[in-house]
mmCIF file with all atom_site columns, C-alpha atoms in Angstrom:
data_model
loop_
_atom_site.group_PDB
_atom_site.id
_atom_site.type_symbol
_atom_site.label_atom_id
_atom_site.label_alt_id
_atom_site.label_comp_id
_atom_site.label_asym_id
_atom_site.label_entity_id
_atom_site.label_seq_id
_atom_site.pdbx_PDB_ins_code
_atom_site.Cartn_x
_atom_site.Cartn_y
_atom_site.Cartn_z
_atom_site.occupancy
_atom_site.B_iso_or_equiv
_atom_site.pdbx_formal_charge
_atom_site.auth_seq_id
_atom_site.auth_comp_id
_atom_site.auth_asym_id
_atom_site.auth_atom_id
_atom_site.pdbx_PDB_model_num
ATOM 1   C CA . MET A 1 1   ? 200.885 114.002 75.808 1.00 95.00 ? 1   MET A CA 1
ATOM 2   C CA . ASN A 1 2   ? 203.583 115.751 77.792 1.00 96.00 ? 2   ASN A CA 1
ATOM 3   C CA . LYS A 1 3   ? 203.509 116.993 81.378 1.00 96.00 ? 3   LYS A CA 1
ATOM 4   C CA . ASN A 1 4   ? 202.162 120.463 80.499 1.00 96.00 ? 4   ASN A CA 1
ATOM 5   C CA . ALA A 1 5   ? 199.367 118.973 78.414 1.00 97.00 ? 5   ALA A CA 1
ATOM 6   C CA . LEU A 1 6   ? 198.511 116.615 81.282 1.00 96.00 ? 6   LEU A CA 1
ATOM 7   C CA . ILE A 1 7   ? 198.366 119.546 83.718 1.00 97.00 ? 7   ILE A CA 1
ATOM 8   C CA . ALA A 1 8   ? 196.081 121.478 81.366 1.00 97.00 ? 8   ALA A CA 1
ATOM 9   C CA . GLU A 1 9   ? 193.781 118.462 80.863 1.00 97.00 ? 9   GLU A CA 1
ATOM 10  C CA . VAL A 1 10  ? 193.545 117.779 84.610 1.00 96.00 ? 10  VAL A CA 1
ATOM 11  C CA . ALA A 1 11  ? 192.692 121.439 85.207 1.00 97.00 ? 11  ALA A CA 1
ATOM 12  C CA . LYS A 1 12  ? 190.019 121.358 82.507 1.00 97.00 ? 12  LYS A CA 1
ATOM 13  C CA . ARG A 1 13  ? 188.381 118.105 83.623 1.00 97.00 ? 13  ARG A CA 1
ATOM 14  C CA . SER A 1 14  ? 188.395 118.923 87.333 1.00 96.00 ? 14  SER A CA 1
ATOM 15  C CA . HIS A 1 15  ? 187.471 122.618 86.932 1.00 97.00 ? 15  HIS A CA 1
ATOM 16  C CA . ILE A 1 16  ? 190.472 123.905 88.882 1.00 97.00 ? 16  ILE A CA 1
ATOM 17  C CA . SER A 1 17  ? 193.213 126.345 87.988 1.00 96.00 ? 17  SER A CA 1
ATOM 18  C CA . LYS A 1 18  ? 196.311 125.229 86.101 1.00 96.00 ? 18  LYS A CA 1
ATOM 19  C CA . LYS A 1 19  ? 198.387 126.254 89.121 1.00 97.00 ? 19  LYS A CA 1
ATOM 20  C CA . GLN A 1 20  ? 196.411 123.906 91.393 1.00 97.00 ? 20  GLN A CA 1
ATOM 21  C CA . SER A 1 21  ? 196.524 121.184 88.763 1.00 97.00 ? 21  SER A CA 1
ATOM 22  C CA . LYS A 1 22  ? 200.292 121.538 88.422 1.00 97.00 ? 22  LYS A CA 1
ATOM 23  C CA . GLU A 1 23  ? 200.734 121.139 92.191 1.00 97.00 ? 23  GLU A CA 1
ATOM 24  C CA . ILE A 1 24  ? 198.584 118.000 92.194 1.00 97.00 ? 24  ILE A CA 1
ATOM 25  C CA . VAL A 1 25  ? 200.271 116.384 89.183 1.00 97.00 ? 25  VAL A CA 1
ATOM 26  C CA . GLU A 1 26  ? 203.754 117.139 90.508 1.00 97.00 ? 26  GLU A CA 1
ATOM 27  C CA . CYS A 1 27  ? 202.796 115.825 93.948 1.00 97.00 ? 27  CYS A CA 1
ATOM 28  C CA . VAL A 1 28  ? 201.556 112.553 92.436 1.00 97.00 ? 28  VAL A CA 1
ATOM 29  C CA . PHE A 1 29  ? 204.764 112.124 90.414 1.00 97.00 ? 29  PHE A CA 1
ATOM 30  C CA . ASP A 1 30  ? 206.917 112.984 93.454 1.00 97.00 ? 30  ASP A CA 1
ATOM 31  C CA . CYS A 1 31  ? 205.086 110.445 95.619 1.00 97.00 ? 31  CYS A CA 1
ATOM 32  C CA . MET A 1 32  ? 205.494 107.756 92.970 1.00 97.00 ? 32  MET A CA 1
ATOM 33  C CA . ALA A 1 33  ? 209.190 108.571 92.493 1.00 97.00 ? 33  ALA A CA 1
ATOM 34  C CA . ASP A 1 34  ? 209.816 108.493 96.252 1.00 97.00 ? 34  ASP A CA 1
ATOM 35  C CA . GLU A 1 35  ? 208.209 105.063 96.568 1.00 97.00 ? 35  GLU A CA 1
ATOM 36  C CA . LEU A 1 36  ? 210.107 103.685 93.580 1.00 97.00 ? 36  LEU A CA 1
ATOM 37  C CA . ASN A 1 37  ? 213.374 105.163 94.890 1.00 96.00 ? 37  ASN A CA 1
ATOM 38  C CA . ALA A 1 38  ? 212.748 103.363 98.187 1.00 95.00 ? 38  ALA A CA 1
ATOM 39  C CA . GLY A 1 39  ? 212.471 100.107 96.236 1.00 92.00 ? 39  GLY A CA 1
ATOM 40  C CA . ASN A 1 40  ? 208.702 99.808  96.603 1.00 95.00 ? 40  ASN A CA 1
ATOM 41  C CA . ASN A 1 41  ? 206.255 98.991  93.838 1.00 96.00 ? 41  ASN A CA 1
ATOM 42  C CA . VAL A 1 42  ? 203.509 101.419 92.849 1.00 97.00 ? 42  VAL A CA 1
ATOM 43  C CA . GLN A 1 43  ? 200.215 99.784  91.967 1.00 97.00 ? 43  GLN A CA 1
ATOM 44  C CA . ILE A 1 44  ? 197.391 101.837 90.477 1.00 96.00 ? 44  ILE A CA 1
ATOM 45  C CA . VAL A 1 45  ? 194.432 99.497  90.189 1.00 95.00 ? 45  VAL A CA 1
ATOM 46  C CA . GLY A 1 46  ? 192.973 99.516  86.686 1.00 92.00 ? 46  GLY A CA 1
ATOM 47  C CA . PHE A 1 47  ? 195.999 101.363 85.261 1.00 95.00 ? 47  PHE A CA 1
ATOM 48  C CA . GLY A 1 48  ? 199.044 99.256  85.975 1.00 96.00 ? 48  GLY A CA 1
ATOM 49  C CA . ASN A 1 49  ? 202.026 98.433  88.157 1.00 97.00 ? 49  ASN A CA 1
ATOM 50  C CA . PHE A 1 50  ? 205.385 100.166 88.323 1.00 97.00 ? 50  PHE A CA 1
ATOM 51  C CA . LYS A 1 51  ? 208.147 97.933  89.660 1.00 97.00 ? 51  LYS A CA 1
ATOM 52  C CA . VAL A 1 52  ? 211.825 98.561  90.387 1.00 96.00 ? 52  VAL A CA 1
ATOM 53  C CA . LYS A 1 53  ? 214.163 95.929  88.952 1.00 95.00 ? 53  LYS A CA 1
ATOM 54  C CA . GLU A 1 54  ? 217.893 95.526  89.368 1.00 94.00 ? 54  GLU A CA 1
ATOM 55  C CA . ARG A 1 55  ? 219.709 95.238  86.059 1.00 93.00 ? 55  ARG A CA 1
ATOM 56  C CA . SER A 1 56  ? 222.949 93.285  86.379 1.00 94.00 ? 56  SER A CA 1
ATOM 57  C CA . PRO A 1 57  ? 226.184 94.537  84.814 1.00 94.00 ? 57  PRO A CA 1
ATOM 58  C CA . ARG A 1 58  ? 226.567 93.660  81.164 1.00 93.00 ? 58  ARG A CA 1
ATOM 59  C CA . GLU A 1 59  ? 229.086 94.025  78.397 1.00 93.00 ? 59  GLU A CA 1
ATOM 60  C CA . GLY A 1 60  ? 228.600 95.891  75.185 1.00 92.00 ? 60  GLY A CA 1
ATOM 61  C CA . ILE A 1 61  ? 230.537 97.367  72.320 1.00 91.00 ? 61  ILE A CA 1
ATOM 62  C CA . SER A 1 62  ? 231.124 101.074 71.836 1.00 87.00 ? 62  SER A CA 1
ATOM 63  C CA . LEU A 1 63  ? 229.687 102.133 68.498 1.00 90.00 ? 63  LEU A CA 1
ATOM 64  C CA . GLU A 1 64  ? 232.334 104.847 68.132 1.00 89.00 ? 64  GLU A CA 1
ATOM 65  C CA . THR A 1 65  ? 235.483 102.837 68.878 1.00 90.00 ? 65  THR A CA 1
ATOM 66  C CA . ASN A 1 66  ? 234.321 99.190  68.678 1.00 89.00 ? 66  ASN A CA 1
ATOM 67  C CA . ASP A 1 67  ? 235.936 98.655  72.115 1.00 92.00 ? 67  ASP A CA 1
ATOM 68  C CA . ARG A 1 68  ? 234.306 96.385  74.659 1.00 93.00 ? 68  ARG A CA 1
ATOM 69  C CA . ILE A 1 69  ? 232.737 98.327  77.512 1.00 92.00 ? 69  ILE A CA 1
ATOM 70  C CA . THR A 1 70  ? 231.028 97.225  80.705 1.00 93.00 ? 70  THR A CA 1
ATOM 71  C CA . PHE A 1 71  ? 227.742 98.786  81.685 1.00 92.00 ? 71  PHE A CA 1
ATOM 72  C CA . PRO A 1 72  ? 227.438 98.851  85.474 1.00 94.00 ? 72  PRO A CA 1
ATOM 73  C CA . SER A 1 73  ? 224.466 97.433  87.337 1.00 94.00 ? 73  SER A CA 1
ATOM 74  C CA . CYS A 1 74  ? 221.584 99.843  87.754 1.00 95.00 ? 74  CYS A CA 1
ATOM 75  C CA . ARG A 1 75  ? 217.991 100.044 88.872 1.00 95.00 ? 75  ARG A CA 1
ATOM 76  C CA . VAL A 1 76  ? 215.281 100.453 86.245 1.00 95.00 ? 76  VAL A CA 1
ATOM 77  C CA . VAL A 1 77  ? 211.512 100.814 86.392 1.00 96.00 ? 77  VAL A CA 1
ATOM 78  C CA . SER A 1 78  ? 209.274 98.413  84.519 1.00 96.00 ? 78  SER A CA 1
ATOM 79  C CA . PHE A 1 79  ? 205.583 98.913  83.855 1.00 96.00 ? 79  PHE A CA 1
ATOM 80  C CA . ARG A 1 80  ? 202.941 96.235  83.536 1.00 97.00 ? 80  ARG A CA 1
ATOM 81  C CA . ILE A 1 81  ? 199.610 97.397  82.183 1.00 96.00 ? 81  ILE A CA 1
ATOM 82  C CA . GLY A 1 82  ? 196.456 96.773  84.194 1.00 95.00 ? 82  GLY A CA 1
ATOM 83  C CA . LYS A 1 83  ? 193.515 94.798  82.819 1.00 93.00 ? 83  LYS A CA 1
ATOM 84  C CA . THR A 1 84  ? 191.120 97.761  82.738 1.00 94.00 ? 84  THR A CA 1
ATOM 85  C CA . LEU A 1 85  ? 193.543 99.918  80.734 1.00 94.00 ? 85  LEU A CA 1
ATOM 86  C CA . ARG A 1 86  ? 194.456 97.029  78.416 1.00 94.00 ? 86  ARG A CA 1
ATOM 87  C CA . ASP A 1 87  ? 190.777 96.397  77.699 1.00 94.00 ? 87  ASP A CA 1
ATOM 88  C CA . ARG A 1 88  ? 190.170 100.104 77.101 1.00 93.00 ? 88  ARG A CA 1
ATOM 89  C CA . LEU A 1 89  ? 193.061 100.258 74.631 1.00 93.00 ? 89  LEU A CA 1
ATOM 90  C CA . ASN A 1 90  ? 191.579 97.309  72.776 1.00 93.00 ? 90  ASN A CA 1
ATOM 91  C CA . GLY A 1 91  ? 188.153 98.908  72.534 1.00 91.00 ? 91  GLY A CA 1
ATOM 92  C CA . LEU A 1 92  ? 186.445 96.777  75.166 1.00 83.00 ? 92  LEU A CA 1
ATOM 93  C CA . LYS A 1 93  ? 184.292 98.095  77.956 1.00 75.00 ? 93  LYS A CA 1
ATOM 94  C CA . SER A 1 94  ? 184.602 96.416  81.340 1.00 61.00 ? 94  SER A CA 1
ATOM 95  C CA . SER A 1 95  ? 181.306 94.505  80.904 1.00 54.00 ? 95  SER A CA 1
ATOM 96  C CA . GLU A 1 96  ? 182.378 93.228  77.464 1.00 51.00 ? 96  GLU A CA 1
ATOM 97  C CA . ALA A 1 97  ? 185.737 92.060  78.825 1.00 49.00 ? 97  ALA A CA 1
ATOM 98  C CA . GLU A 1 98  ? 184.024 90.088  81.584 1.00 51.00 ? 98  GLU A CA 1
ATOM 99  C CA . ASP A 1 99  ? 181.720 88.412  79.038 1.00 52.00 ? 99  ASP A CA 1
ATOM 100 C CA . GLU A 1 100 ? 184.713 87.165  77.028 1.00 49.00 ? 100 GLU A CA 1
ATOM 101 C CA . GLU A 1 101 ? 186.301 85.403  80.014 1.00 48.00 ? 101 GLU A CA 1
#
């Protein structure tokens, strides 16, 4: 699913126009990006956690020239899936998952 398909699905499920849906979806993504850019985590209960991590500089080899190159440090986003989503992906309903624990 890409962004346009997500916008269309949100519009369909919530019975609003695609224009309104687009504004909502883009607002959610902007809010998440702003928080992550500020170094904050974004936790969506039942879905998962987005966390900013600092990747230290590292060395690699250029595939074109076989020269050693240094990749600078950078910030990356990691995602850890939430229990509810993990259970849903594995075909369990929330009551079934609780029974197994």
